CSV table of C-alpha atoms and ligand atoms in Angstrom, one decimal:
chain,number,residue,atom,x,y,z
A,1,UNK,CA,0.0,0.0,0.0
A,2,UNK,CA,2.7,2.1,0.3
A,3,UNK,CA,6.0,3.2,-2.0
A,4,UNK,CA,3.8,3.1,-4.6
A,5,UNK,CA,6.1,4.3,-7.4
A,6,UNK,CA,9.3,3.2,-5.8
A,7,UNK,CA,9.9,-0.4,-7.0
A,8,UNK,CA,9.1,-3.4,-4.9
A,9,UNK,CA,13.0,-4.1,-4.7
A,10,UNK,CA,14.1,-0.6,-3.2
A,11,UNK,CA,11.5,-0.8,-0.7
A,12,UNK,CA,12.2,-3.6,0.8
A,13,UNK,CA,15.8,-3.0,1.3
A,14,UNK,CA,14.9,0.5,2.6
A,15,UNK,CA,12.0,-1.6,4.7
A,16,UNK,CA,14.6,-4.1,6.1
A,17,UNK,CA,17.3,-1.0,6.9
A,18,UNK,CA,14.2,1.1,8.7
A,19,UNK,CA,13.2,-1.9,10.6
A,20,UNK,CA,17.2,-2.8,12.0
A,21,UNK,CA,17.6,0.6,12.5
A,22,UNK,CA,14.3,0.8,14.8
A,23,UNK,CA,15.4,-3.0,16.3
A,24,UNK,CA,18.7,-0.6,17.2
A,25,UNK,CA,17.0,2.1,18.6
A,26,UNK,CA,15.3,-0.1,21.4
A,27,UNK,CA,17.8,-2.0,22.4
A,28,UNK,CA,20.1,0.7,22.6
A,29,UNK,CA,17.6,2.6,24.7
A,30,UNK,CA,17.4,0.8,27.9
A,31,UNK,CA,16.4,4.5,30.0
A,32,UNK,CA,15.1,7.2,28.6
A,33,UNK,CA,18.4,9.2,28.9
A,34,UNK,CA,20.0,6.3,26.4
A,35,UNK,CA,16.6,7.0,24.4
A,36,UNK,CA,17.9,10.7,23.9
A,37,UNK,CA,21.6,9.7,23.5
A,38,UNK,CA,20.3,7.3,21.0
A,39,UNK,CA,18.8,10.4,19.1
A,40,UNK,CA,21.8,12.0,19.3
A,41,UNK,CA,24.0,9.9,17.7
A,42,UNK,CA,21.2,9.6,14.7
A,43,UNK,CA,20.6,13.7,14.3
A,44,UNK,CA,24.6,14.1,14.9
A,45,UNK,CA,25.0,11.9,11.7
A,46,UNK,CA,22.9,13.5,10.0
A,47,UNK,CA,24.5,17.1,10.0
A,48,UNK,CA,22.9,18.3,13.5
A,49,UNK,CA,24.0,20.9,15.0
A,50,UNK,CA,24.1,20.4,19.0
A,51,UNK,CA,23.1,23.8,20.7
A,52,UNK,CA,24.5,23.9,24.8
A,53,UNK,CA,21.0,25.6,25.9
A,54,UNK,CA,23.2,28.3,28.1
A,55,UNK,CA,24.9,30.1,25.1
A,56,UNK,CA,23.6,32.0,22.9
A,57,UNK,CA,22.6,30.8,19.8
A,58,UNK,CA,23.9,32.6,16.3
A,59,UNK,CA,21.7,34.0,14.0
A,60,UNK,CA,20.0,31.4,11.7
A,61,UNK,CA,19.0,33.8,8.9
A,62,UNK,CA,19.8,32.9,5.7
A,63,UNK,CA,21.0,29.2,5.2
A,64,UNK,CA,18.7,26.4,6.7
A,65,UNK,CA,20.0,25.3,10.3
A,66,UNK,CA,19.5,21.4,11.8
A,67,UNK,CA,20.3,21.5,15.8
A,68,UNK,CA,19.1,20.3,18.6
A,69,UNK,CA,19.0,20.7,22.5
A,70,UNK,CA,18.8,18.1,25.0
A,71,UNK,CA,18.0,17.7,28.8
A,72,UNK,CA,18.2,14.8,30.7
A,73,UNK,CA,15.5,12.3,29.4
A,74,UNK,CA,14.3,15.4,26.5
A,75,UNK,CA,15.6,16.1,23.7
A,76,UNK,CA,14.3,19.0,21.2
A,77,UNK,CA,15.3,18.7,17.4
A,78,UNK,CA,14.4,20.9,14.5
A,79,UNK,CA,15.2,22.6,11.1
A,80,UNK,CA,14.7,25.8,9.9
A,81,UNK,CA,13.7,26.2,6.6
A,82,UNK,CA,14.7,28.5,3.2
A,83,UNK,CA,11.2,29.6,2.7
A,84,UNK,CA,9.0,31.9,4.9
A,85,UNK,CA,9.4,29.6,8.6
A,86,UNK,CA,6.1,31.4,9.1
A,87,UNK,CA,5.2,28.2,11.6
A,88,UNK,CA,6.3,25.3,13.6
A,89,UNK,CA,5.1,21.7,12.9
A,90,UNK,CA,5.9,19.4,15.8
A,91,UNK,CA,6.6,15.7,16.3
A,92,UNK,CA,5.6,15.1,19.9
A,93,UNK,CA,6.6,11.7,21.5
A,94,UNK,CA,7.8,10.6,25.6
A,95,UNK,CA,11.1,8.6,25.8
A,96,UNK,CA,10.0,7.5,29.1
A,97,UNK,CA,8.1,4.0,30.0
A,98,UNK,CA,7.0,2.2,32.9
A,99,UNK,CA,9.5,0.1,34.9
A,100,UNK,CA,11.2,-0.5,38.3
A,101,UNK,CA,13.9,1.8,39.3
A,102,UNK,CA,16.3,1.0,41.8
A,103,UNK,CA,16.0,3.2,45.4
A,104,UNK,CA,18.4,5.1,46.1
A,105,UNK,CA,19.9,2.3,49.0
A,106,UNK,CA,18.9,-0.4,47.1
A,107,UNK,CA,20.8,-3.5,48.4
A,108,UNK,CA,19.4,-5.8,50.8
A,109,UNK,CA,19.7,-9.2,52.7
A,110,UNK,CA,17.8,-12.0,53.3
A,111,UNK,CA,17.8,-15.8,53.3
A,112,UNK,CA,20.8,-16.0,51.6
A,113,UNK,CA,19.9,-13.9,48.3
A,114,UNK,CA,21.2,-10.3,48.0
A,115,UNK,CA,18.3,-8.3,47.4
A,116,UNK,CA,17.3,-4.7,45.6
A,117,UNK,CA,14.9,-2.9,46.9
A,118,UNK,CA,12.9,-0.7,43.9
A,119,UNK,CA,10.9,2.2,43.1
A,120,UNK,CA,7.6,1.7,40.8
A,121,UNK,CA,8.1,4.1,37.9
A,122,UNK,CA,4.8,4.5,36.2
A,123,UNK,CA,2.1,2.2,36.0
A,124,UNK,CA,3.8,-1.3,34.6
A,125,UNK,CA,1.6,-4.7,34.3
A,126,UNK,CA,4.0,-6.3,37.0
A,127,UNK,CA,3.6,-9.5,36.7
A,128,UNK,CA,4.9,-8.7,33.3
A,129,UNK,CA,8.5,-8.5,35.2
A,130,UNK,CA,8.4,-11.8,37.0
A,131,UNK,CA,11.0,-14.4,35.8
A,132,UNK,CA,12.7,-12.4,33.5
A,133,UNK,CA,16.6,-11.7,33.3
A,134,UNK,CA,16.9,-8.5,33.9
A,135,UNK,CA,19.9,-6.0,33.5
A,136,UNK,CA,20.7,-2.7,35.3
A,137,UNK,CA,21.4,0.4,33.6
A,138,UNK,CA,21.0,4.0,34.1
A,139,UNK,CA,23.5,7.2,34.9
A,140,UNK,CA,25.9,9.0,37.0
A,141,UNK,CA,26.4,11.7,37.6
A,142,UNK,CA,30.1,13.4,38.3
A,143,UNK,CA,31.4,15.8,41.0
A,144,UNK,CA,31.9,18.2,37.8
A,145,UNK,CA,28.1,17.4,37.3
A,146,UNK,CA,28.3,15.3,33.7
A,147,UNK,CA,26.5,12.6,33.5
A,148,UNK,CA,27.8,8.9,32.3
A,149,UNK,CA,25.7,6.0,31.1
A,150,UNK,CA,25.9,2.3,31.9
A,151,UNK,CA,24.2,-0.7,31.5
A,152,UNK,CA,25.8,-4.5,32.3
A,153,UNK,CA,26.4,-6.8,29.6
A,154,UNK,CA,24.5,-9.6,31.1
A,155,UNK,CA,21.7,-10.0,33.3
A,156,UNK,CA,22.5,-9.8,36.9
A,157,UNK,CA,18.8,-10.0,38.6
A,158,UNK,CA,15.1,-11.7,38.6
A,159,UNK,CA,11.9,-11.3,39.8
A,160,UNK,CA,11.2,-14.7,40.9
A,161,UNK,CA,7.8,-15.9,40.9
A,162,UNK,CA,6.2,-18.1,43.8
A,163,UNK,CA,6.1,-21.5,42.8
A,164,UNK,CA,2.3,-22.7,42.6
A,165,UNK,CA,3.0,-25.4,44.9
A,166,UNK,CA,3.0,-22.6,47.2
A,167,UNK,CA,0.4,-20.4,45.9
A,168,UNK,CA,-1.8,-23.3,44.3
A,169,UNK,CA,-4.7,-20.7,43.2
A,170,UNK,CA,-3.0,-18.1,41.7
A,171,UNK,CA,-4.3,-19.5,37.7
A,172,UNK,CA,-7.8,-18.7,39.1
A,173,UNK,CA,-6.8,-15.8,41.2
A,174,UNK,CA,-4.3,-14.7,39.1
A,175,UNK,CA,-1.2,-12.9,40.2
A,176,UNK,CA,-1.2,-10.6,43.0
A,177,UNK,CA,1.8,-8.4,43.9
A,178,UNK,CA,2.1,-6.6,47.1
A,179,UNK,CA,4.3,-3.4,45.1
A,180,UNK,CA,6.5,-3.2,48.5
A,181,UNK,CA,7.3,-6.7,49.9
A,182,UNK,CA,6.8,-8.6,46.1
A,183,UNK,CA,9.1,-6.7,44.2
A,184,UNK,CA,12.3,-7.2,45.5
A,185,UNK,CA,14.5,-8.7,43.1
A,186,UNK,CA,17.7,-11.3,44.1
A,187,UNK,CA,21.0,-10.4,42.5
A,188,UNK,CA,23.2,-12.5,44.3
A,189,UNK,CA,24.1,-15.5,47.3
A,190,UNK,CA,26.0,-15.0,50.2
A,191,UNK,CA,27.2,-12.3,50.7
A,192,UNK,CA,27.3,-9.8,48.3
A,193,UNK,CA,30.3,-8.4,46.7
A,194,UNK,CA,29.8,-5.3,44.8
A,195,UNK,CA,27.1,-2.1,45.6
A,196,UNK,CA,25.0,-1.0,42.8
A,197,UNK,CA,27.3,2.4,43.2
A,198,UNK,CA,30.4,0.3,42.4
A,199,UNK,CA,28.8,-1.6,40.0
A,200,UNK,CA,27.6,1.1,38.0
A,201,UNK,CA,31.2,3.4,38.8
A,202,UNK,CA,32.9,0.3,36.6
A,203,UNK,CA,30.2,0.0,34.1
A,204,UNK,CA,30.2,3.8,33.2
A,205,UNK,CA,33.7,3.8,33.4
A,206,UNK,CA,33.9,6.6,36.4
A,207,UNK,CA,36.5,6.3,39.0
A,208,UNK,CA,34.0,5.4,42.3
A,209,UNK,CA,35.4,8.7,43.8
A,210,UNK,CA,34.0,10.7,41.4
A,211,UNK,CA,31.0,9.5,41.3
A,212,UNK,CA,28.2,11.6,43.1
A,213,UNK,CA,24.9,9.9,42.2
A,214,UNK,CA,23.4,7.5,41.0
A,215,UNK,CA,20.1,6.5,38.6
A,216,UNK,CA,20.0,2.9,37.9
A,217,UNK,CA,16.7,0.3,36.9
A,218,UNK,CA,16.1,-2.9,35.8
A,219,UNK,CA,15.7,-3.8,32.3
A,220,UNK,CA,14.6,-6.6,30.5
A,221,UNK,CA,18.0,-8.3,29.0
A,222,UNK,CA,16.2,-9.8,25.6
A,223,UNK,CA,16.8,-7.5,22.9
A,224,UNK,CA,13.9,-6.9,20.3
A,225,UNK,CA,13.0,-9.4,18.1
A,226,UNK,CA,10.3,-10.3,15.0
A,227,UNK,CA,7.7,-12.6,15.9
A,228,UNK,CA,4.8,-14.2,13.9
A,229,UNK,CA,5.0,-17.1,11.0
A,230,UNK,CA,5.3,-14.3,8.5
A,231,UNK,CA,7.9,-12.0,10.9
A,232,UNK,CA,5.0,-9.5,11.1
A,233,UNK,CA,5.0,-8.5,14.5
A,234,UNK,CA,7.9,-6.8,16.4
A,235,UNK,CA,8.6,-7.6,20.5
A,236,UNK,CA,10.3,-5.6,22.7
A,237,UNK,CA,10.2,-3.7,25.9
A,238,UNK,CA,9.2,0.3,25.3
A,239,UNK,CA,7.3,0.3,22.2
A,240,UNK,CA,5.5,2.7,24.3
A,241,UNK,CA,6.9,4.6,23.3
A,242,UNK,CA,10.2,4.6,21.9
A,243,UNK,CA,8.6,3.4,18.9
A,244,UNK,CA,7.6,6.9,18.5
A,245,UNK,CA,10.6,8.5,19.3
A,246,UNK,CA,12.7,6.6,16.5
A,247,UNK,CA,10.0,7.3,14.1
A,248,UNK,CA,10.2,11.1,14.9
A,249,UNK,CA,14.2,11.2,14.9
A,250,UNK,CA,13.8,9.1,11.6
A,251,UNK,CA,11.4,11.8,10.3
A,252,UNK,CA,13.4,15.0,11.1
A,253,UNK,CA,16.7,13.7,9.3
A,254,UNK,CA,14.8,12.9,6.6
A,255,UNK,CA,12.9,15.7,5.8
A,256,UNK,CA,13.4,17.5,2.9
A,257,UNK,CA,11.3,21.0,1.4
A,258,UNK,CA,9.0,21.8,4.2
A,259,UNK,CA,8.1,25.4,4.4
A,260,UNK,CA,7.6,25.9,7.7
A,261,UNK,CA,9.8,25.1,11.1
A,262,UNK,CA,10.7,21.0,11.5
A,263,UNK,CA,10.4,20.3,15.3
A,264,UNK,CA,10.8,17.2,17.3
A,265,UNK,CA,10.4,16.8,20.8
A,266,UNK,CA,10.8,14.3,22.8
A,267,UNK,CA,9.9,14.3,26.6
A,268,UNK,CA,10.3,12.4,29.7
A,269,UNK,CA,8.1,11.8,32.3
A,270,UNK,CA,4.9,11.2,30.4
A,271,UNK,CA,4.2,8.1,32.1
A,272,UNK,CA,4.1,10.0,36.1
A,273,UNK,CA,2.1,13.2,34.9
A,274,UNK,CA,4.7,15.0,32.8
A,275,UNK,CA,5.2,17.4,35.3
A,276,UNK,CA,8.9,18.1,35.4
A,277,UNK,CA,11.4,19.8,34.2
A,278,UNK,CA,11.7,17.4,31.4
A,279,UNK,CA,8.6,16.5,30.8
A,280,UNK,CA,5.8,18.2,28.8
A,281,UNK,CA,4.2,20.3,31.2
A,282,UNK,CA,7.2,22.4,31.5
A,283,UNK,CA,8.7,25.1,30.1
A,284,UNK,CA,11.3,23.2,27.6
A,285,UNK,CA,9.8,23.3,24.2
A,286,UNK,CA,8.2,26.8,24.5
A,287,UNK,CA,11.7,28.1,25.6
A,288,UNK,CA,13.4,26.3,22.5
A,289,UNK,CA,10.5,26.8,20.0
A,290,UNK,CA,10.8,30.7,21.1
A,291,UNK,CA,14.5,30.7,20.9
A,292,UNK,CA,14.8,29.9,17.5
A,293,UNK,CA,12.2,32.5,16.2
A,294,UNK,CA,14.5,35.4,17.6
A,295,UNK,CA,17.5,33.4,16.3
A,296,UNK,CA,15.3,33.8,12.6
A,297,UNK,CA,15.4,37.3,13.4
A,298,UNK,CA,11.7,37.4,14.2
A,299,UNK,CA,9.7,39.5,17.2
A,300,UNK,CA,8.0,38.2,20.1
A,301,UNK,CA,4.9,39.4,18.2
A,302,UNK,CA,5.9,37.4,15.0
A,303,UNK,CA,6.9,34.1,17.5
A,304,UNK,CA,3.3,34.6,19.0
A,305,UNK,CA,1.8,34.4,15.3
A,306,UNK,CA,4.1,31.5,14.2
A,307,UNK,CA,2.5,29.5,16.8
A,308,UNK,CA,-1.0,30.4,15.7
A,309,UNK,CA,-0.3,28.6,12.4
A,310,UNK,CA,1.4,25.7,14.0
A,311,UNK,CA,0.3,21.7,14.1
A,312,UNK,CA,1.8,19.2,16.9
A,313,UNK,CA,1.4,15.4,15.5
A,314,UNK,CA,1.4,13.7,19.4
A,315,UNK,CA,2.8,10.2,18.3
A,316,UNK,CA,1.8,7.8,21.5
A,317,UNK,CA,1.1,4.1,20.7
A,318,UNK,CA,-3.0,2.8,20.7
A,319,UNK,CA,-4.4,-0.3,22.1
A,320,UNK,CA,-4.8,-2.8,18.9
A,321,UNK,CA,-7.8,-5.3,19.6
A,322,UNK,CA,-6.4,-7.8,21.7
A,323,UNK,CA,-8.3,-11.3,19.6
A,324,UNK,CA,-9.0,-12.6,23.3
A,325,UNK,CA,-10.4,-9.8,24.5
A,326,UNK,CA,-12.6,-7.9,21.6
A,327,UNK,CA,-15.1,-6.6,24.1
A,328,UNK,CA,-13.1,-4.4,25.5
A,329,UNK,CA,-13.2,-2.0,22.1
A,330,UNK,CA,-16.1,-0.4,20.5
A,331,UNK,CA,-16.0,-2.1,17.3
A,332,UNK,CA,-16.1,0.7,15.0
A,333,UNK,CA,-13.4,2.5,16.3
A,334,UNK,CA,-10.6,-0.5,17.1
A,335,UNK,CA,-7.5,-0.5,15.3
A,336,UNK,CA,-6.4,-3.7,13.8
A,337,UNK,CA,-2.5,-4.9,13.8
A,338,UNK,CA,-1.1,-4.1,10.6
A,339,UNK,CA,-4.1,-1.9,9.3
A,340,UNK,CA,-2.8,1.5,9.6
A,341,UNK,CA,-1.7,4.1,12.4
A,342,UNK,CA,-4.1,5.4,14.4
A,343,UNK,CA,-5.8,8.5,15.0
A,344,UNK,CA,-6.8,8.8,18.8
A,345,UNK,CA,-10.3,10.7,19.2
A,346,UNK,CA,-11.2,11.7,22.9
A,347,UNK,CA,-14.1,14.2,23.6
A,348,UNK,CA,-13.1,14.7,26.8
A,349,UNK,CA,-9.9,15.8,26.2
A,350,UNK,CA,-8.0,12.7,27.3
A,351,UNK,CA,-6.5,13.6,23.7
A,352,UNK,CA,-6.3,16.5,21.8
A,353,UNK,CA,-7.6,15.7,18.3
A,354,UNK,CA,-10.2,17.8,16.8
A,355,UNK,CA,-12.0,18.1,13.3
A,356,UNK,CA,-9.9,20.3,12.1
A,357,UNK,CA,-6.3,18.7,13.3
A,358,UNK,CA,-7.7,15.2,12.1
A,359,UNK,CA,-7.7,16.8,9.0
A,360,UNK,CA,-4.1,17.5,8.8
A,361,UNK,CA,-3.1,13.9,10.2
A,362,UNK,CA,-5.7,12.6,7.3
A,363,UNK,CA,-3.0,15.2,4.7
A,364,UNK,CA,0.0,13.6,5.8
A,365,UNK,CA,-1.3,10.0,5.5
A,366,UNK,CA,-2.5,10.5,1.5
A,367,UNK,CA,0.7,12.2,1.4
A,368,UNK,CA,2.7,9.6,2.7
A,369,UNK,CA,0.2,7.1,0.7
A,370,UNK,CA,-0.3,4.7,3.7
A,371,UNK,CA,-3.7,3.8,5.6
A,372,UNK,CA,-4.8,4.8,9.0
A,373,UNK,CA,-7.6,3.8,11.1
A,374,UNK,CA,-9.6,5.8,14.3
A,375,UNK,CA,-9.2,4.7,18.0
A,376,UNK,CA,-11.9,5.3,20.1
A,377,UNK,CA,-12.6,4.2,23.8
A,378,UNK,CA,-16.2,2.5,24.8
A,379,UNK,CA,-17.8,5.1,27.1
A,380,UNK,CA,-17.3,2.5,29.9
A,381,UNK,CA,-14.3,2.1,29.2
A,382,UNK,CA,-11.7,5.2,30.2
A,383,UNK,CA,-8.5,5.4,27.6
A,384,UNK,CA,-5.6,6.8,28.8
A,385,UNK,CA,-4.0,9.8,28.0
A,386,UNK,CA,-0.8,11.3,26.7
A,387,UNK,CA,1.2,14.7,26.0
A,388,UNK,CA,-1.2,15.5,23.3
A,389,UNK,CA,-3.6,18.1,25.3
A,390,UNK,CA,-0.7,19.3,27.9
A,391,UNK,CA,1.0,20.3,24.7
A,392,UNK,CA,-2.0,21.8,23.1
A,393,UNK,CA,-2.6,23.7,26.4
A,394,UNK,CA,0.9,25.1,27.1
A,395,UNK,CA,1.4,26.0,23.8
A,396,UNK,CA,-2.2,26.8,22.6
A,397,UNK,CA,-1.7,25.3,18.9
A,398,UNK,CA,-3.4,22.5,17.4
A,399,UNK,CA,-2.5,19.3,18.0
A,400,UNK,CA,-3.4,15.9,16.5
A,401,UNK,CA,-3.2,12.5,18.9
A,402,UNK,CA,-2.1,9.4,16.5
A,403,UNK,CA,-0.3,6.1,17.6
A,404,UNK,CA,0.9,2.7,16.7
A,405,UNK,CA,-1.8,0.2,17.8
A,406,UNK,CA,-0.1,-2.3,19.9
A,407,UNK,CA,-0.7,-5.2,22.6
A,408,UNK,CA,0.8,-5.9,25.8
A,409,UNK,CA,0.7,-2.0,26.5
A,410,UNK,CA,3.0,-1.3,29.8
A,411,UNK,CA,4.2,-4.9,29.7
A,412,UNK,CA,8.7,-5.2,30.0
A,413,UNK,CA,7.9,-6.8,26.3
A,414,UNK,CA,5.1,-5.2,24.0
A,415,UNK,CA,4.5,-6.0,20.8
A,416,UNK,CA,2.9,-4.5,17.5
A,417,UNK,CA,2.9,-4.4,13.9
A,418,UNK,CA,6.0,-4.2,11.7
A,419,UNK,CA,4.1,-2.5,9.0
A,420,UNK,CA,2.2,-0.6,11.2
A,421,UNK,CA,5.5,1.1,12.5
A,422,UNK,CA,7.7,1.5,9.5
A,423,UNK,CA,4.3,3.6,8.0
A,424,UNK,CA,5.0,6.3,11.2
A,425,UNK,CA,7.8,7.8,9.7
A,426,UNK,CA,6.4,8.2,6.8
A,427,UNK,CA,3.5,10.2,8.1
A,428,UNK,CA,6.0,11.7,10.1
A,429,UNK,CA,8.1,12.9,6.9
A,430,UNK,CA,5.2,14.4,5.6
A,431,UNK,CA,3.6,16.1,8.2
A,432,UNK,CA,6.6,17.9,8.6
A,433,UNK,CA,7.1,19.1,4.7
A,434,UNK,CA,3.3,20.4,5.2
B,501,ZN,ZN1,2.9,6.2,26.0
């Protein structure tokens, strides 16, 4: 259905190269702050500039300018454009995902395991963590206040589950985790050897001196992988929404005579609130988005105009119709695997498509020559929600909620439709050039 005048043989090499480079993405992406140096190395390749947000930034009249700012788990990319950059279009996505972060004493004792004690991050389907091998990574942080990532090699804990000799009802019952006393994961016998501090000190390559903090979680160790008889489904942990995020990267180094202003901006947080620094409800992409107007040369009054005319395409992954559960959707508005991305319609405001932005996503679609189909929730059934209206509200320009529909949604290991997300980037592409 799509690359319709490219021949079958191009396509599918540029298919198979898209869909390693996405397999990349995630596996190199164990945190969110991998997730945005993962960007970087992509927009760095691709001729980006990488603006330190205290300087000042030189005047990008004239010439088109590719650069990007990042912050911790954000990360704000864009191009300016030859023509009039009389607006912004935006790729929104969050780099963040549910999972189990490490507290900040994390090692414990008892009955001869060494034990972590976590953190809940988000709202993740736990029992989707038991009896998996799972690795540490995150950051530290350096008296001088840099940051250094690390992740082991191999797996070094697990989330055992109780045997059912022991717990002989849990298939009726089904699993019940106490979030305090269930989820503390063994990483060792006997006495253990190493701290989390020193572990991550060698891993990041720090001297243990100079390290000042620490931000480590546990990670599923099993890289992403095709599944089905055909290969048509991809598995991995953080399709929610990483997914997103490589599409948008993908779209931004790709795009070619747009008119307006290329944004991409990726946040963190999403999945607590967004409510942070770093996350969409702050000030980050309003500061950058205004930053580059005056570095076009424009005034405050021009900025406040270029925002007017401006469209944010909120990529966030939808709920496909789980074939064991099809009650749970209202039939005429459930996204199929491998039909099409989806637009996400909420009345309420849960997300912030209206009429008119559907209208623009619909554009980009015939643009891009690929299908898309319409997500919306039963009303007894409440949908979720994503940085589609805090976006829409902070910035007060239109914004258009569309995701990949996938299963398994805030499991360590989702999964979703190969076709489904190698057609994101190419809306993505083309909303931009509009
Ligand atoms: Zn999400």
């Amino acid at each position: 259905m799509t690359s319709r005048s490219r021949s079958p043989k191009t396509s599918r090499k540029s298919e198979a190269e898209a869909l390693g480079d996405l397999r990349s993405f995630l596996d190199e992406s164990p945190t969110a702050h991998h997730a945005v140096a993962s960007g970087i190395a992509r927009l760095l390749d691709a001729g980006f500039t990488w603006f330190d947000a205290g300087s000042d930034l030189p005047s990008f009249a004239g010439s088109p300018v590719k650069g990007f700012f990042t912050r911790g788990g954000a990360l704000i990319a864009f191009v300016t454009s030859g023509r009039a950059n009389d607006h912004y279009r935006i790729i929104g996505a969050h780099t963040d995902s549910p999972a189990l972060f490490l507290k900040t004493t994390p090692e414990g004792h008892a009955f001869n395991f060494g034990t972590l004690e976590v953190e809940v991050y988000g709202s993740p389907l736990l029992n989707s963590w038991l009896d998996r091998d799972l690795d540490l990574a995150g950051h530290v942080v350096r008296r001088n206040g840099s940051l250094a990532l690390f992740r082991t090699a191999a797996p070094i804990a697990r989330l055992p589950q109780l045997a059912i000799h022991l717990d002989r009802a849990v298939n009726e019952n089904g699993v019940v985790l106490d979030k305090h006393a269930h989820l503390r994961p063994v990483w060792s016998t006997g006495s253990t050897a190493v701290t989390v501090r020193e572990l991550a000190a060698a891993l990041a390559e720090v001297k243990p001196d100079d390290v000042v903090s620490v931000h480590a979680q546990l990670v599923d160790h099993q890289p992403a992988s095709l599944l089905g008889v055909d290969g048509s489904l991809l598995a991995s942990g953080r399709l929610d929404n990483q997914l997103s995020c490589w599409a948008a990267i993908n779209s931004i180094t790709k795009v070619t005579n747009h008119s307006g202003v290329a944004v991409v901006a990726l946040f963190d947080h999403e999945e607590v609130g967004s409510e942070s620094t770093t996350g969409a409800a702050g000030p980050l992409l309003e500061h950058v988005l205004e930053r580059v107007a005056l570095a076009l040369g424009k005034s405050r009054a021009e900025y406040l105009s270029m925002l007017s005319g401006s469209v944010c395409l909120s990529c966030d992954n939808a709920h496909a119709v789980h074939p064991n559960y099809p009650e749970r959707h209202d039939h005429k508005h459930a996204p199929l695997a491998n039909a099409g991305v989806a637009l996400k319609v909420n009345s309420n405001q849960r997300y912030a498509t209206s009429a008119e932005s559907a209208a623009v996503f619909y554009a980009a679609c015939e643009a891009a020559g690929v299908r898309h189909q319409t997500f919306q929730s039963r009303n007894n059934m409440p949908c979720g929600s994503t940085i589609g209206p805090i976006t829409a509200t902070r910035l007060g320009i239109a914004t258009v909620d569309i995701g990949v529909p996938q299963l398994s949604m805030h499991s360590a290991r989702e999964v979703c439709g190969v076709s489904d997300a190698l057609d994101l980037p190419r809306i993505g592409r083309a909303f931009l050039r509009g």
